[in-house]
Structure formats: C-alpha cells, structure tokens
PDB file of C-alpha atoms in Angstrom:
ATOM      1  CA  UNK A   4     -77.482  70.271   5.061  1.00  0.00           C
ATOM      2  CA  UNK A   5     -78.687  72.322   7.914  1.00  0.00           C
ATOM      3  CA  UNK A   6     -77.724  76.165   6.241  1.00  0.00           C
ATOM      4  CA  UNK A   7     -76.451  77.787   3.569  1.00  0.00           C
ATOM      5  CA  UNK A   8     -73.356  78.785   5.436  1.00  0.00           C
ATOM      6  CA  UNK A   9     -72.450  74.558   5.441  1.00  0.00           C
ATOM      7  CA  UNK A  10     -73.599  74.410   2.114  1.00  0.00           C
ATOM      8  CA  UNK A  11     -71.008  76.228   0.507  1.00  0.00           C
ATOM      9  CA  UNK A  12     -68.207  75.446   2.852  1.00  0.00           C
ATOM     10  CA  UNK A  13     -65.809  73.789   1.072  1.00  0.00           C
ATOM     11  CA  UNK A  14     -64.262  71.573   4.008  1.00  0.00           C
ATOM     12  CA  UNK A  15     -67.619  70.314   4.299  1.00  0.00           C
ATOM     13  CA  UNK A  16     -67.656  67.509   2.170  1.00  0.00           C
ATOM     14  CA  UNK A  17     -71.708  66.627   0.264  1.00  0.00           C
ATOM     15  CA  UNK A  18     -72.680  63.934  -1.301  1.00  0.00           C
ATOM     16  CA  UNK A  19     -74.973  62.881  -4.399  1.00  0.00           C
ATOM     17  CA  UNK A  20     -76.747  59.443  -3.807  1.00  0.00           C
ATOM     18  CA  UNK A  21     -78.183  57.253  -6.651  1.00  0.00           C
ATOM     19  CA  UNK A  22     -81.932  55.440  -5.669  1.00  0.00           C
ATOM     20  CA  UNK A  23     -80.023  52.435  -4.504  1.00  0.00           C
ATOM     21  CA  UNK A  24     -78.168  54.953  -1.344  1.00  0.00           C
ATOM     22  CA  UNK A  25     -74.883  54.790  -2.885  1.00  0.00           C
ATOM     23  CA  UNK A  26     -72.595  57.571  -3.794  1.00  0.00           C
ATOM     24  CA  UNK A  27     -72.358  58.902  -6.978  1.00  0.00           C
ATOM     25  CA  UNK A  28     -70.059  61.570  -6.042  1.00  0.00           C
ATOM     26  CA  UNK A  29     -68.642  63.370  -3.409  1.00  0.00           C
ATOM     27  CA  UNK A  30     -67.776  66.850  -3.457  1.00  0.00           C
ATOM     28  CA  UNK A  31     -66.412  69.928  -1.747  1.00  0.00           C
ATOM     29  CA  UNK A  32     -69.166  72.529  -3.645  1.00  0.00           C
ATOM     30  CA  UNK A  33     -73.134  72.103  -3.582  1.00  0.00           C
ATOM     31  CA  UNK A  34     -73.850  69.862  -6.195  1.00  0.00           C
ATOM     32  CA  UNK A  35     -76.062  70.086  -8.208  1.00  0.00           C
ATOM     33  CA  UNK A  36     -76.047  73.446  -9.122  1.00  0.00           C
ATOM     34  CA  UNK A  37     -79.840  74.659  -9.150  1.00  0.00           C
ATOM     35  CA  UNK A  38     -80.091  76.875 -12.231  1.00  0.00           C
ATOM     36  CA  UNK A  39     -82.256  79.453 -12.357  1.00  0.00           C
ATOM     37  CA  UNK A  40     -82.365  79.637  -8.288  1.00  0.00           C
ATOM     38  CA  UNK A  41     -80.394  82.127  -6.308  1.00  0.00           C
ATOM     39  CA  UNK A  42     -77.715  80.373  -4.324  1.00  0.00           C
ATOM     40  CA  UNK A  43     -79.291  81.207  -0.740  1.00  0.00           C
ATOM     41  CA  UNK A  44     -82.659  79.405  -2.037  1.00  0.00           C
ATOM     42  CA  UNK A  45     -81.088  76.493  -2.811  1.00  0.00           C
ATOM     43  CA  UNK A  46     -81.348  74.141   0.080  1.00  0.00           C
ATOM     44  CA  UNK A  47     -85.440  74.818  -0.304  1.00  0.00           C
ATOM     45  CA  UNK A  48     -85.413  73.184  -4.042  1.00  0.00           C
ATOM     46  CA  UNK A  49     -82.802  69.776  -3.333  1.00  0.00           C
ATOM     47  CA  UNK A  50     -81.838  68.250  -0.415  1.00  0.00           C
ATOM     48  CA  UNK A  51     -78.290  68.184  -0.126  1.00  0.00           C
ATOM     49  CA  UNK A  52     -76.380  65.971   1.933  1.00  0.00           C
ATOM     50  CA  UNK A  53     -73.365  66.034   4.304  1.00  0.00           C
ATOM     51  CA  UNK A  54     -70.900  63.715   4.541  1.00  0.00           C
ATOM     52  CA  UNK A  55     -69.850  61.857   7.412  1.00  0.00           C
ATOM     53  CA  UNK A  56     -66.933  59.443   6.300  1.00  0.00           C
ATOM     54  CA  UNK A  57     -67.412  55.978   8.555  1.00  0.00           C
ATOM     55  CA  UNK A  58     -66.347  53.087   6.512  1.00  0.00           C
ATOM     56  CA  UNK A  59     -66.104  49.254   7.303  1.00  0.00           C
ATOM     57  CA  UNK A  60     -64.542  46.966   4.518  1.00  0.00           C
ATOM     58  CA  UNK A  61     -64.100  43.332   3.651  1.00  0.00           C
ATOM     59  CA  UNK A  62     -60.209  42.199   4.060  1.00  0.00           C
ATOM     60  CA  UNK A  63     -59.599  41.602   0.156  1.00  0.00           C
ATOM     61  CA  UNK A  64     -61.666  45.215  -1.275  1.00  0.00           C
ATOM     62  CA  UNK A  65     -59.383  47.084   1.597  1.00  0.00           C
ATOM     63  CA  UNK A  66     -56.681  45.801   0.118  1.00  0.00           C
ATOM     64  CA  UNK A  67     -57.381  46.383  -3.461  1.00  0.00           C
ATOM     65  CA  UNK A  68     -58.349  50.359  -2.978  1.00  0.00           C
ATOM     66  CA  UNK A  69     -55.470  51.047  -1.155  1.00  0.00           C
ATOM     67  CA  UNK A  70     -53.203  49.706  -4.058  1.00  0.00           C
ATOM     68  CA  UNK A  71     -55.105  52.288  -6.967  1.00  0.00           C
ATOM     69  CA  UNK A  72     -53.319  54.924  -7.969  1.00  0.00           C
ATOM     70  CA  UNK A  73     -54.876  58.784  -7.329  1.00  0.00           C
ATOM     71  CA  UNK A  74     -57.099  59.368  -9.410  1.00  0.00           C
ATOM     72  CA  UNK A  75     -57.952  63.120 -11.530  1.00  0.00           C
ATOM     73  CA  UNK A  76     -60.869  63.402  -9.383  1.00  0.00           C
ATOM     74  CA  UNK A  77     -59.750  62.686  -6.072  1.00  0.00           C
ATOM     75  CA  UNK A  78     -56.725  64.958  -6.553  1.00  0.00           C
ATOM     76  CA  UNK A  79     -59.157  67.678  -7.945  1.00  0.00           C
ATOM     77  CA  UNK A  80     -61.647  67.622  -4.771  1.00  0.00           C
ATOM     78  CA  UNK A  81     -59.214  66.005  -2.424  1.00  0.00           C
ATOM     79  CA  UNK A  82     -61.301  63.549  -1.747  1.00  0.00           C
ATOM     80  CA  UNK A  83     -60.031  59.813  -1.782  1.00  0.00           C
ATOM     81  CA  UNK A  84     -63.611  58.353  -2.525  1.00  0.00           C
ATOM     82  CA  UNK A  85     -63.592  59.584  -6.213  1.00  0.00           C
ATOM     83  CA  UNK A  86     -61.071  57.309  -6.665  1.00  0.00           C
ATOM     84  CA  UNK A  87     -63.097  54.454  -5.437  1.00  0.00           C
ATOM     85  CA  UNK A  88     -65.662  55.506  -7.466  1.00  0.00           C
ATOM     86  CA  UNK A  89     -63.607  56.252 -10.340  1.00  0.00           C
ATOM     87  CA  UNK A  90     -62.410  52.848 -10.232  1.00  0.00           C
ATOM     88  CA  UNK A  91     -65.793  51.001 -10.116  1.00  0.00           C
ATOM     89  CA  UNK A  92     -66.344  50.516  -6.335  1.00  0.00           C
ATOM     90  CA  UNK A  93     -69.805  51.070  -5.103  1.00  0.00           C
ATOM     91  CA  UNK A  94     -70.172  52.995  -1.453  1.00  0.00           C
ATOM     92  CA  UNK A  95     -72.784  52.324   0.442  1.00  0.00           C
ATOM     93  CA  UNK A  96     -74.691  55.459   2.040  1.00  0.00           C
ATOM     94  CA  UNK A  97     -76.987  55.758   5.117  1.00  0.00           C
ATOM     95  CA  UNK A  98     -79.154  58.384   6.246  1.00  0.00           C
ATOM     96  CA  UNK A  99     -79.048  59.848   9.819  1.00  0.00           C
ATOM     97  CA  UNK A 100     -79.959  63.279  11.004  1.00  0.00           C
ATOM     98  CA  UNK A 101     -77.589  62.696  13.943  1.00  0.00           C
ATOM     99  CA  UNK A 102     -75.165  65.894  13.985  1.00  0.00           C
ATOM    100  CA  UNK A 103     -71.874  65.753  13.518  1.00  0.00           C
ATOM    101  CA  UNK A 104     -68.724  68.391  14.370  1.00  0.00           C
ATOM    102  CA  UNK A 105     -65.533  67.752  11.980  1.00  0.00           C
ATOM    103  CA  UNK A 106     -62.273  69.121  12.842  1.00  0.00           C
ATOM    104  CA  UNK A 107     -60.601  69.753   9.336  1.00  0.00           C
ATOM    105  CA  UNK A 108     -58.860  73.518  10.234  1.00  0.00           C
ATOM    106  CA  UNK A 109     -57.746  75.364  13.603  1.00  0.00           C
ATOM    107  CA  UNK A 110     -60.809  76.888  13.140  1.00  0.00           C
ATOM    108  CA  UNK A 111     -63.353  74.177  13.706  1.00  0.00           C
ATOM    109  CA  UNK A 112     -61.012  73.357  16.717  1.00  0.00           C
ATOM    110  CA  UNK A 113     -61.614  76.674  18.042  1.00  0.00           C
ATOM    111  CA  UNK A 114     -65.134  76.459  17.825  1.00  0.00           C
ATOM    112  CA  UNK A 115     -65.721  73.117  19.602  1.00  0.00           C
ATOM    113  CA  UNK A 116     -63.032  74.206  22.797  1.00  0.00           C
ATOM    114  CA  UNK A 117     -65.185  74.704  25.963  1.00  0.00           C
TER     115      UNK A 117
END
C-alpha cells in the first residue's frame, strides 16, 4: 500500500499472506487492525498489501471452485477468494511493486480518462 487514502478504500481489495506467500485472507478493510496506533500511522508499523487478482488454474481445480457454493465470507467482503479459501484451496501470492489502476466505480474511470 502506497497511502493511507488506498488503505482504507474499500474497493481496494488487501491481502494477508502466510510465510509460505499464500493468502490467508483477502479483505476490503486494512487488516490487521494495529491497536494502540492511530489509523494514519498505520502503514509505518505493517506492511499491507494490495491486491491485484491474476489467476492461472489447472483444468480439474477450475472446475471444482466454480461448482462451491458462496460462501459467508465471500458474500460478507464480496470477494470470491474467501470462498476458495474457505473451502481449503491454497492461493498462491507474488510480490511486485509494479502499479496497478483498477476500474471498480465510474469514478476510477474518471480518473484514468486522458
């Protein structure tokens, strides 16, 4: 996370990585919550990561997440790798510090027009 302002926007998806780079969740708020800290400090005691959702898959996993049912989590964040997750799959994570624009609202596309 570059700023505070990405850190708590909520269409700005972060994720938590276990010492093995894979996902442990995924969330729309700065997780963890760094008690004790005020919020605009935060990015100086953890380092917080974006995510940027490229995914490859083997044939037969493919089709076995697309056939689980939502899951509590992914409808509660609205994001569909909880219930991947949730369901035992492991996601692999890589680091890059190569910026990225999403478009997720009218607003982001208004930004990025030229």
């Amino acid at each position: 996370m570059q700023n505070n302002e990405e850190l708590f926007n909520p269409n700005s998806p972060k994720v938590i990585l276990n010492k093995n780079s894979e996902a442990i969740y995924f969330s729309r708020s700065p997780l963890p919550y760094i008690r004790g800290k005020e919020e605009a400090d935060w990015l100086n005691y953890f380092t917080y990561y974006k995510h940027i959702g490229i995914y490859s898959y083997r044939s037969a996993i493919l089709q076995q997440i697309t056939k689980l049912p939502v899951s509590s989590l992914e409808k509660a964040e609205s994001l569909e790798q909880l219930r991947w997750i949730e369901n035992g799959y492991r996601i692999k994570v890589a680091e890059t510090d190569l910026e990225t624009y999403a478009i997720d609202t009218p607003e982001d596309l208004e930004k990025l027009k030229f």
